[in-house]
Short mmCIF file of C-alpha atoms and ligand atoms in Angstrom, two decimals:
data_model
loop_
_atom_site.label_atom_id
_atom_site.label_comp_id
_atom_site.label_asym_id
_atom_site.label_seq_id
_atom_site.Cartn_x
_atom_site.Cartn_y
_atom_site.Cartn_z
CA MET A 1432 18.61 5.18 76.48
CA PRO A 1433 17.57 1.65 77.54
CA GLU A 1434 16.93 -0.97 74.83
CA TYR A 1435 13.19 -1.53 74.52
CA PRO A 1436 11.31 -4.28 72.64
CA PRO A 1437 8.92 -3.29 69.81
CA ILE A 1438 5.60 -1.77 70.86
CA GLN A 1439 2.84 -4.39 71.14
CA VAL A 1440 0.15 -2.24 72.69
CA ALA A 1441 0.22 1.35 71.49
CA TYR A 1442 -1.07 4.22 73.60
CA ASN A 1443 -3.17 5.44 70.68
CA GLN A 1444 -4.12 4.03 67.32
CA PRO A 1445 -6.52 5.77 64.93
CA VAL A 1446 -8.79 3.29 63.16
CA MET A 1447 -11.52 3.33 60.52
CA VAL A 1448 -14.82 2.37 62.09
CA GLY A 1449 -17.32 2.74 59.23
CA LYS A 1450 -17.61 4.29 55.78
CA GLU A 1451 -14.54 6.58 55.92
CA SER A 1452 -13.05 5.37 52.57
CA GLU A 1453 -16.39 5.33 50.79
CA TYR A 1454 -17.33 8.86 51.88
CA MET A 1455 -13.90 10.30 51.05
CA ALA A 1456 -14.09 8.68 47.59
CA GLN A 1457 -17.55 10.23 47.13
CA ALA A 1458 -16.24 13.68 48.01
CA ILE A 1459 -13.41 13.28 45.50
CA ALA A 1460 -15.69 11.85 42.77
CA ALA A 1461 -18.05 14.80 43.21
CA ALA A 1462 -15.05 17.14 42.79
CA ARG A 1463 -16.19 19.00 45.88
CA ILE A 1464 -13.27 18.91 48.28
CA SER A 1465 -12.86 22.43 49.67
CA GLY A 1466 -14.62 23.53 52.86
CA ASP A 1467 -18.33 23.65 53.64
CA GLY A 1468 -19.36 20.96 51.15
CA PRO A 1469 -22.06 18.30 51.63
CA PHE A 1470 -20.07 16.21 54.13
CA THR A 1471 -19.28 19.23 56.27
CA ARG A 1472 -22.99 20.02 56.34
CA ARG A 1473 -23.94 16.45 57.26
CA ALA A 1474 -21.34 16.15 60.02
CA SER A 1475 -22.33 19.53 61.53
CA GLU A 1476 -26.03 18.68 61.37
CA LEU A 1477 -25.42 15.34 63.04
CA LEU A 1478 -23.68 17.11 65.92
CA GLU A 1479 -26.34 19.86 66.12
CA GLN A 1480 -29.14 17.29 66.32
CA GLN A 1481 -27.46 14.88 68.70
CA LEU A 1482 -26.24 17.56 71.11
CA GLY A 1483 -29.14 19.99 70.67
CA VAL A 1484 -26.78 22.87 69.78
CA PRO A 1485 -28.17 25.75 67.66
CA LYS A 1486 -25.08 25.89 65.40
CA VAL A 1487 -21.98 23.74 64.91
CA LEU A 1488 -19.15 24.89 62.63
CA LEU A 1489 -16.46 22.36 61.77
CA THR A 1490 -12.96 23.78 62.13
CA THR A 1491 -9.45 22.71 61.21
CA SER A 1492 -8.68 21.90 64.87
CA CYS A 1493 -9.81 22.44 68.42
CA THR A 1494 -6.95 24.95 68.65
CA HIS A 1495 -8.62 27.00 65.91
CA ALA A 1496 -12.06 26.74 67.53
CA LEU A 1497 -10.44 28.12 70.71
CA GLU A 1498 -8.87 30.96 68.70
CA MET A 1499 -12.36 31.73 67.43
CA PHE A 1500 -13.53 32.00 71.07
CA ALA A 1501 -11.08 34.82 71.67
CA LEU A 1502 -12.10 36.66 68.48
CA LEU A 1503 -15.83 36.24 69.17
CA LEU A 1504 -15.47 37.43 72.77
CA ASP A 1505 -13.56 40.45 71.48
CA ILE A 1506 -10.65 39.80 73.81
CA GLN A 1507 -8.41 42.89 73.98
CA PRO A 1508 -4.84 43.37 75.25
CA GLY A 1509 -4.84 43.40 79.04
CA ASP A 1510 -8.07 41.40 79.42
CA GLU A 1511 -7.84 38.48 81.83
CA VAL A 1512 -9.01 34.95 81.19
CA ILE A 1513 -9.25 32.33 83.94
CA LEU A 1514 -8.32 28.79 82.95
CA PRO A 1515 -6.75 25.72 84.53
CA SER A 1516 -2.98 25.43 84.60
CA PHE A 1517 -3.57 21.71 83.98
CA THR A 1518 -4.52 21.89 80.30
CA PHE A 1519 -3.11 21.83 76.78
CA VAL A 1520 -1.22 24.88 75.51
CA SER A 1521 -3.93 25.69 72.95
CA THR A 1522 -6.44 26.60 75.68
CA VAL A 1523 -4.19 29.44 76.76
CA ASN A 1524 -2.51 30.38 73.45
CA ALA A 1525 -5.88 31.22 71.91
CA PHE A 1526 -6.30 34.13 74.34
CA VAL A 1527 -2.63 35.13 74.60
CA LEU A 1528 -2.63 35.60 70.81
CA ARG A 1529 -5.18 38.41 71.36
CA GLY A 1530 -3.03 40.01 74.08
CA ALA A 1531 -4.89 38.59 77.08
CA ARG A 1532 -3.26 37.80 80.42
CA PRO A 1533 -3.94 34.22 81.51
CA VAL A 1534 -4.90 33.71 85.15
CA PHE A 1535 -4.17 30.12 86.11
CA ALA A 1536 -6.52 28.31 88.45
CA ASP A 1537 -5.81 25.11 90.31
CA ILE A 1538 -7.81 21.89 89.86
CA ARG A 1539 -9.82 19.65 92.18
CA PRO A 1540 -7.82 16.61 93.33
CA ASP A 1541 -10.75 14.26 92.67
CA THR A 1542 -11.72 15.04 89.04
CA LEU A 1543 -8.67 17.12 87.98
CA ASN A 1544 -11.13 19.76 86.78
CA LEU A 1545 -11.11 23.50 87.48
CA ASP A 1546 -11.66 23.95 91.24
CA GLU A 1547 -14.83 26.03 91.24
CA ALA A 1548 -14.31 27.02 94.89
CA ARG A 1549 -11.10 28.88 93.99
CA LEU A 1550 -12.44 30.86 91.04
CA GLU A 1551 -14.02 33.85 92.76
CA ALA A 1552 -10.72 34.91 94.31
CA LEU A 1553 -9.17 35.09 90.82
CA ILE A 1554 -11.77 37.43 89.33
CA SER A 1555 -10.82 41.07 88.71
CA PRO A 1556 -12.51 43.94 86.85
CA ARG A 1557 -10.53 42.82 83.74
CA THR A 1558 -11.79 39.23 83.77
CA LYS A 1559 -13.51 38.51 80.47
CA ALA A 1560 -13.93 34.74 80.47
CA ILE A 1561 -13.66 31.50 82.41
CA VAL A 1562 -12.61 28.43 80.42
CA PRO A 1563 -13.58 25.10 81.99
CA VAL A 1564 -11.74 22.12 80.50
CA HIS A 1565 -13.63 18.86 81.02
CA TYR A 1566 -10.59 16.74 81.77
CA ALA A 1567 -10.85 13.16 80.49
CA GLY A 1568 -14.41 13.98 79.42
CA VAL A 1569 -15.72 14.27 82.98
CA GLY A 1570 -17.79 17.41 83.51
CA CYS A 1571 -16.54 20.37 85.54
CA GLU A 1572 -18.94 21.63 88.23
CA MET A 1573 -20.86 23.68 85.69
CA GLU A 1574 -23.70 24.75 87.98
CA ALA A 1575 -21.36 26.58 90.36
CA ILE A 1576 -19.20 27.96 87.53
CA LEU A 1577 -22.18 29.30 85.56
CA GLU A 1578 -23.75 30.84 88.66
CA LEU A 1579 -20.52 32.66 89.55
CA ALA A 1580 -20.03 33.83 85.96
CA ARG A 1581 -23.63 35.06 85.74
CA ARG A 1582 -23.27 37.09 88.96
CA GLN A 1583 -20.00 38.63 87.75
CA GLN A 1584 -21.13 38.99 84.10
CA ILE A 1585 -18.26 36.94 82.74
CA ALA A 1586 -18.52 34.64 79.70
CA VAL A 1587 -18.08 30.88 80.12
CA VAL A 1588 -16.56 29.06 77.14
CA GLU A 1589 -15.88 25.33 77.33
CA ASP A 1590 -12.79 23.52 76.10
CA ASN A 1591 -14.48 20.19 75.46
CA ALA A 1592 -11.62 18.60 73.51
CA HIS A 1593 -11.99 15.37 75.53
CA GLY A 1594 -15.67 15.36 76.27
CA LEU A 1595 -17.80 14.81 73.18
CA PHE A 1596 -21.02 12.97 74.20
CA GLY A 1597 -20.18 13.20 77.92
CA LYS A 1598 -22.90 14.71 80.14
CA TYR A 1599 -23.15 16.77 83.33
CA LYS A 1600 -26.45 16.42 85.19
CA GLY A 1601 -28.05 14.88 82.09
CA LYS A 1602 -26.98 17.64 79.68
CA TYR A 1603 -24.25 17.26 77.05
CA LEU A 1604 -20.85 18.80 77.75
CA GLY A 1605 -20.28 21.62 75.29
CA THR A 1606 -23.84 22.95 75.71
CA PHE A 1607 -23.26 25.01 78.88
CA GLY A 1608 -21.00 27.88 77.77
CA VAL A 1609 -21.85 30.47 75.12
CA LEU A 1610 -19.26 28.64 73.01
CA ALA A 1611 -17.54 25.26 73.18
CA ALA A 1612 -14.65 23.65 71.29
CA GLN A 1613 -14.29 20.01 70.19
CA SER A 1614 -11.22 18.19 68.91
CA PHE A 1615 -11.07 15.55 66.21
CA HIS A 1616 -7.32 15.06 66.45
CA GLU A 1617 -6.24 11.45 65.99
CA THR A 1618 -5.93 10.95 69.75
CA LYS A 1619 -9.64 11.65 70.33
CA ASN A 1620 -12.63 9.26 70.45
CA PHE A 1621 -13.69 10.46 66.99
CA THR A 1622 -11.18 11.75 64.49
CA CYS A 1623 -10.39 12.95 61.01
CA GLY A 1624 -6.64 13.22 61.69
CA GLU A 1625 -6.69 16.93 62.46
CA GLY A 1626 -10.00 18.66 63.01
CA GLY A 1627 -12.32 20.35 65.43
CA ALA A 1628 -15.65 22.07 65.87
CA LEU A 1629 -17.01 25.27 67.31
CA LEU A 1630 -20.30 24.77 69.15
CA ILE A 1631 -22.29 28.00 69.29
CA ASN A 1632 -24.92 28.01 72.01
CA ASP A 1633 -25.70 31.73 71.75
CA PRO A 1634 -27.44 32.29 68.38
CA ALA A 1635 -26.38 35.97 68.45
CA LEU A 1636 -22.79 34.83 67.76
CA VAL A 1637 -23.51 32.65 64.72
CA GLU A 1638 -23.23 35.24 61.96
CA ARG A 1639 -19.94 36.69 63.20
CA ALA A 1640 -18.54 33.18 63.74
CA GLU A 1641 -19.28 32.32 60.10
CA ILE A 1642 -17.53 35.49 58.99
CA ILE A 1643 -14.43 34.94 61.15
CA ARG A 1644 -14.14 31.34 59.91
CA GLU A 1645 -14.35 32.51 56.28
CA LYS A 1646 -11.40 34.94 56.28
CA GLY A 1647 -13.48 37.84 57.57
CA THR A 1648 -15.86 37.72 54.61
CA ASN A 1649 -19.63 37.26 54.41
CA ARG A 1650 -19.14 34.33 52.01
CA SER A 1651 -21.58 32.09 53.93
CA ARG A 1652 -24.35 34.68 53.49
CA PHE A 1653 -23.46 34.94 49.77
CA PHE A 1654 -23.83 31.16 49.31
CA ARG A 1655 -27.21 31.29 51.04
CA GLY A 1656 -28.27 34.01 48.59
CA GLN A 1657 -28.59 36.62 51.37
CA VAL A 1658 -26.15 39.07 49.71
CA ASP A 1659 -25.34 39.39 45.99
CA LYS A 1660 -21.55 39.50 46.41
CA TYR A 1661 -19.22 38.77 49.27
CA SER A 1662 -16.50 40.99 50.65
CA TRP A 1663 -14.27 41.71 53.63
CA VAL A 1664 -16.51 42.72 56.56
CA ASP A 1665 -14.55 41.81 59.72
CA MET A 1666 -11.25 40.30 60.79
CA GLY A 1667 -10.94 36.59 60.29
CA SER A 1668 -8.90 33.64 59.16
CA SER A 1669 -9.32 30.31 57.37
CA TYR A 1670 -10.69 27.82 59.86
CA LEU A 1671 -12.74 25.51 57.65
CA PRO A 1672 -11.60 21.95 56.93
CA SER A 1673 -11.64 20.24 53.55
CA ASP A 1674 -14.78 18.25 52.78
CA ILE A 1675 -12.54 15.14 52.47
CA LEU A 1676 -11.80 15.43 56.20
CA ALA A 1677 -15.46 16.08 56.96
CA ALA A 1678 -16.31 12.89 55.00
CA PHE A 1679 -13.92 10.90 57.20
CA LEU A 1680 -15.34 12.53 60.33
CA LEU A 1681 -18.97 11.91 59.36
CA ALA A 1682 -18.23 8.19 58.95
CA GLN A 1683 -16.72 8.14 62.43
CA LEU A 1684 -19.59 10.06 64.04
CA GLU A 1685 -22.15 7.76 62.44
CA GLN A 1686 -20.59 4.92 64.44
CA ARG A 1687 -20.80 6.81 67.73
CA GLU A 1688 -22.74 4.12 69.54
CA LYS A 1689 -20.33 1.36 68.55
CA VAL A 1690 -17.27 3.49 69.38
CA GLN A 1691 -18.58 4.65 72.75
CA ASN A 1692 -19.67 1.12 73.74
CA HIS A 1693 -16.21 -0.20 72.96
CA ARG A 1694 -14.52 2.57 74.90
CA LYS A 1695 -16.84 2.02 77.86
CA LYS A 1696 -15.78 -1.65 77.91
CA VAL A 1697 -12.09 -0.67 77.83
CA TRP A 1698 -12.55 1.78 80.70
CA GLU A 1699 -14.55 -0.69 82.77
CA PHE A 1700 -12.02 -3.47 82.16
CA TYR A 1701 -9.20 -1.33 83.52
CA GLN A 1702 -11.33 -0.22 86.46
CA ALA A 1703 -12.43 -3.76 87.38
CA HIS A 1704 -8.99 -5.33 87.03
CA LEU A 1705 -6.89 -2.60 88.64
CA GLN A 1706 -9.08 -1.63 91.57
CA ASP A 1707 -7.57 -4.01 94.15
CA TRP A 1708 -4.01 -3.45 93.02
CA ALA A 1709 -4.56 0.33 93.20
CA ARG A 1710 -6.00 0.15 96.70
CA GLY A 1711 -3.09 -1.97 97.93
CA HIS A 1712 -0.52 0.45 96.48
CA ALA A 1713 -2.06 3.84 97.33
CA VAL A 1714 -2.71 4.48 93.63
CA LYS A 1715 -5.75 6.57 92.66
CA LEU A 1716 -7.96 5.67 89.71
CA PRO A 1717 -10.26 8.18 87.95
CA ASN A 1718 -13.19 9.41 89.99
CA ILE A 1719 -16.48 9.90 88.15
CA PRO A 1720 -19.02 11.87 90.23
CA PRO A 1721 -22.49 10.26 90.12
CA HIS A 1722 -23.99 13.27 88.31
CA CYS A 1723 -21.44 12.99 85.47
CA GLU A 1724 -21.60 10.63 82.48
CA GLN A 1725 -18.07 10.55 81.18
CA SER A 1726 -17.09 10.36 77.50
CA TYR A 1727 -14.70 7.41 78.04
CA HIS A 1728 -11.80 9.37 76.64
CA MET A 1729 -8.98 8.08 78.83
CA PHE A 1730 -7.99 5.93 81.79
CA TYR A 1731 -5.30 7.26 84.10
CA LEU A 1732 -3.49 6.21 87.26
CA LEU A 1733 -2.28 8.66 89.89
CA LEU A 1734 0.89 7.10 91.32
CA PRO A 1735 2.28 8.14 94.71
CA THR A 1736 5.41 9.87 93.33
CA LEU A 1737 7.16 10.95 90.13
CA GLU A 1738 9.78 8.19 90.61
CA VAL A 1739 7.10 5.50 90.86
CA ARG A 1740 5.32 6.94 87.78
CA GLN A 1741 8.54 6.96 85.74
CA GLY A 1742 9.35 3.45 86.99
CA LEU A 1743 5.95 2.10 85.90
CA MET A 1744 6.25 3.73 82.46
CA ALA A 1745 9.64 2.06 81.94
CA HIS A 1746 8.31 -1.27 83.31
CA LEU A 1747 5.40 -1.19 80.83
CA ARG A 1748 7.65 -0.16 77.96
CA GLN A 1749 9.94 -3.16 78.73
CA ARG A 1750 6.85 -5.29 78.09
CA GLY A 1751 5.99 -3.60 74.78
CA ILE A 1752 3.30 -1.35 76.26
CA ASN A 1753 3.22 2.37 75.65
CA SER A 1754 1.88 4.59 78.42
CA VAL A 1755 2.14 8.37 78.57
CA PHE A 1756 2.08 11.19 81.09
CA HIS A 1757 0.07 14.34 80.45
CA TYR A 1758 0.11 18.12 80.89
CA LEU A 1759 3.01 19.94 82.52
CA PRO A 1760 1.73 22.85 84.67
CA LEU A 1761 1.29 25.81 82.35
CA HIS A 1762 2.00 28.35 85.10
CA LEU A 1763 5.52 26.88 85.51
CA SER A 1764 6.33 26.73 81.79
CA GLU A 1765 8.66 29.31 80.26
CA MET A 1766 5.68 31.29 78.99
CA GLY A 1767 3.69 30.78 82.20
CA ARG A 1768 6.53 32.26 84.25
CA ARG A 1769 6.55 35.32 82.01
CA PHE A 1770 2.96 35.85 83.15
CA GLY A 1771 4.10 35.63 86.79
CA GLY A 1772 3.61 31.90 87.44
CA LYS A 1773 5.69 30.43 90.27
CA PRO A 1774 5.97 27.15 92.20
CA GLY A 1775 3.23 26.74 94.76
CA ASP A 1776 0.60 28.74 92.81
CA CYS A 1777 -1.35 25.61 91.85
CA PRO A 1778 -0.25 22.83 94.23
CA VAL A 1779 -2.72 20.18 93.04
CA THR A 1780 -1.70 20.71 89.40
CA GLU A 1781 1.98 20.54 90.32
CA ARG A 1782 1.50 17.25 92.18
CA VAL A 1783 -0.85 15.57 89.70
CA SER A 1784 1.34 16.43 86.74
CA ASP A 1785 4.13 14.30 88.30
CA GLN A 1786 1.83 11.43 89.29
CA LEU A 1787 -0.42 10.89 86.30
CA LEU A 1788 0.06 8.08 83.79
CA ARG A 1789 -2.37 7.27 80.97
CA LEU A 1790 -2.85 3.65 79.90
CA PRO A 1791 -3.35 2.61 76.25
CA PHE A 1792 -6.83 3.73 75.16
CA HIS A 1793 -8.12 3.47 71.61
CA ASN A 1794 -10.78 1.98 69.39
CA ALA A 1795 -8.78 -1.08 68.29
CA LEU A 1796 -7.80 -2.45 71.73
CA THR A 1797 -8.68 -6.13 72.12
CA GLU A 1798 -9.36 -8.00 75.33
CA GLU A 1799 -5.97 -9.69 74.90
CA ASP A 1800 -4.29 -6.25 74.77
CA LEU A 1801 -6.15 -5.18 77.89
CA ARG A 1802 -5.16 -8.35 79.75
CA LYS A 1803 -1.54 -7.75 78.80
CA VAL A 1804 -1.72 -4.18 80.16
CA VAL A 1805 -3.38 -5.01 83.47
CA GLU A 1806 -1.08 -7.98 84.08
CA ALA A 1807 1.96 -5.82 83.45
CA VAL A 1808 0.66 -3.07 85.75
CA ARG A 1809 -0.15 -5.54 88.53
CA GLU A 1810 3.32 -7.05 88.30
CA TYR A 1811 4.79 -3.70 89.20
CA ASP A 1812 5.44 -3.70 92.90
CA PHE A 1813 6.78 -0.76 94.87
C1 PLP B 1410 -7.82 20.20 76.53
C2 PLP B 1410 -7.33 20.33 75.12
N1 PLP B 1410 -7.69 21.42 74.41
C3 PLP B 1410 -7.30 21.58 73.14
C4 PLP B 1410 -6.52 20.64 72.50
C5 PLP B 1410 -6.10 20.90 71.08
O1 PLP B 1410 -6.76 20.07 70.16
P1 PLP B 1410 -6.37 20.08 68.61
O2 PLP B 1410 -5.18 19.17 68.46
O3 PLP B 1410 -7.59 19.54 67.92
O4 PLP B 1410 -6.08 21.47 68.22
C6 PLP B 1410 -6.13 19.50 73.18
C7 PLP B 1410 -5.30 18.50 72.51
O5 PLP B 1410 -5.22 17.36 72.83
C8 PLP B 1410 -6.54 19.33 74.53
O6 PLP B 1410 -6.16 18.27 75.26
#
């Protein structure tokens, strides 16, 4: 291992942006710290109103919101689910846990999102769902995906871990599928350490979602006075976060304008200061289609080769800057191969996975940090 200097610019750094401490202290003082307390209600209502979603349920993670997808869609052993190979393991695990067979689709080289033109060929009589992942908070081509799914009577459920407050054709990401999942992990624009949300766009699924999230009981109905005792009515688990975490999250969401403005400035700084260097070195920067409003979740470079990518990471690290790569192709992982994945199945994914490097991106980055990063990148000649 080479000797590296201490990190000066971290890839990620969670920060308090508003009343996090005050709200958490209030939750504790009120002795109301289990799930579904007042802060959970306020955070969910804020999201429902801002996004125009009929029902938002906070969850312990995006992973758990995705697991709720599979339960709510009644995924059975042998069912097939189409999803990108270029995504986080949770997108696929959620369905594999129910016995489904994942069918990996390749991505578009321009947005790194599910390639809608390749989906139809992957559909079979067993296909139950398509899972678009809005990579870097840039919308997938939802019009084409929804139209195909409607014709084939397949559910669309969105993994919107990166895309809170991003829009596709003027409509918020997470409001297209019957269900959508958000992440509030510390690497996301808004966080409570570990957390997530299930967005329910089909009101017919709300009651069962509440039951699944509450250990398979009708406890939510009991607290609303709709039944006089609660009991086990379905399968379920415990997917509700503590109200202390919801208090932290609410404080973050209240500052959404400030946070998103800062992140927009970070993204635009990188774009403005790296454009010429990128052009001169055959490096690709993120592409945002004109009909997409991104969520400013990340800024990545696509370097010509794996060697160049690894070289740039080491070069930045020598200068105290942390940069990171991203997903390894799921179809080529140990588990992916057990489902029949082999090299060449998703060529764009296989290439991009070697080429992609993410630059530091968080809510505490200063202009001095950003200057340091772009100078270091531009120094790297190859
Ligand atoms: C696309 C995607 N989906 C799901 C997740 C899982 O999120 P969580 O850590 O909240 O479970 C991640 C994590 O970063 C992700 O990138």
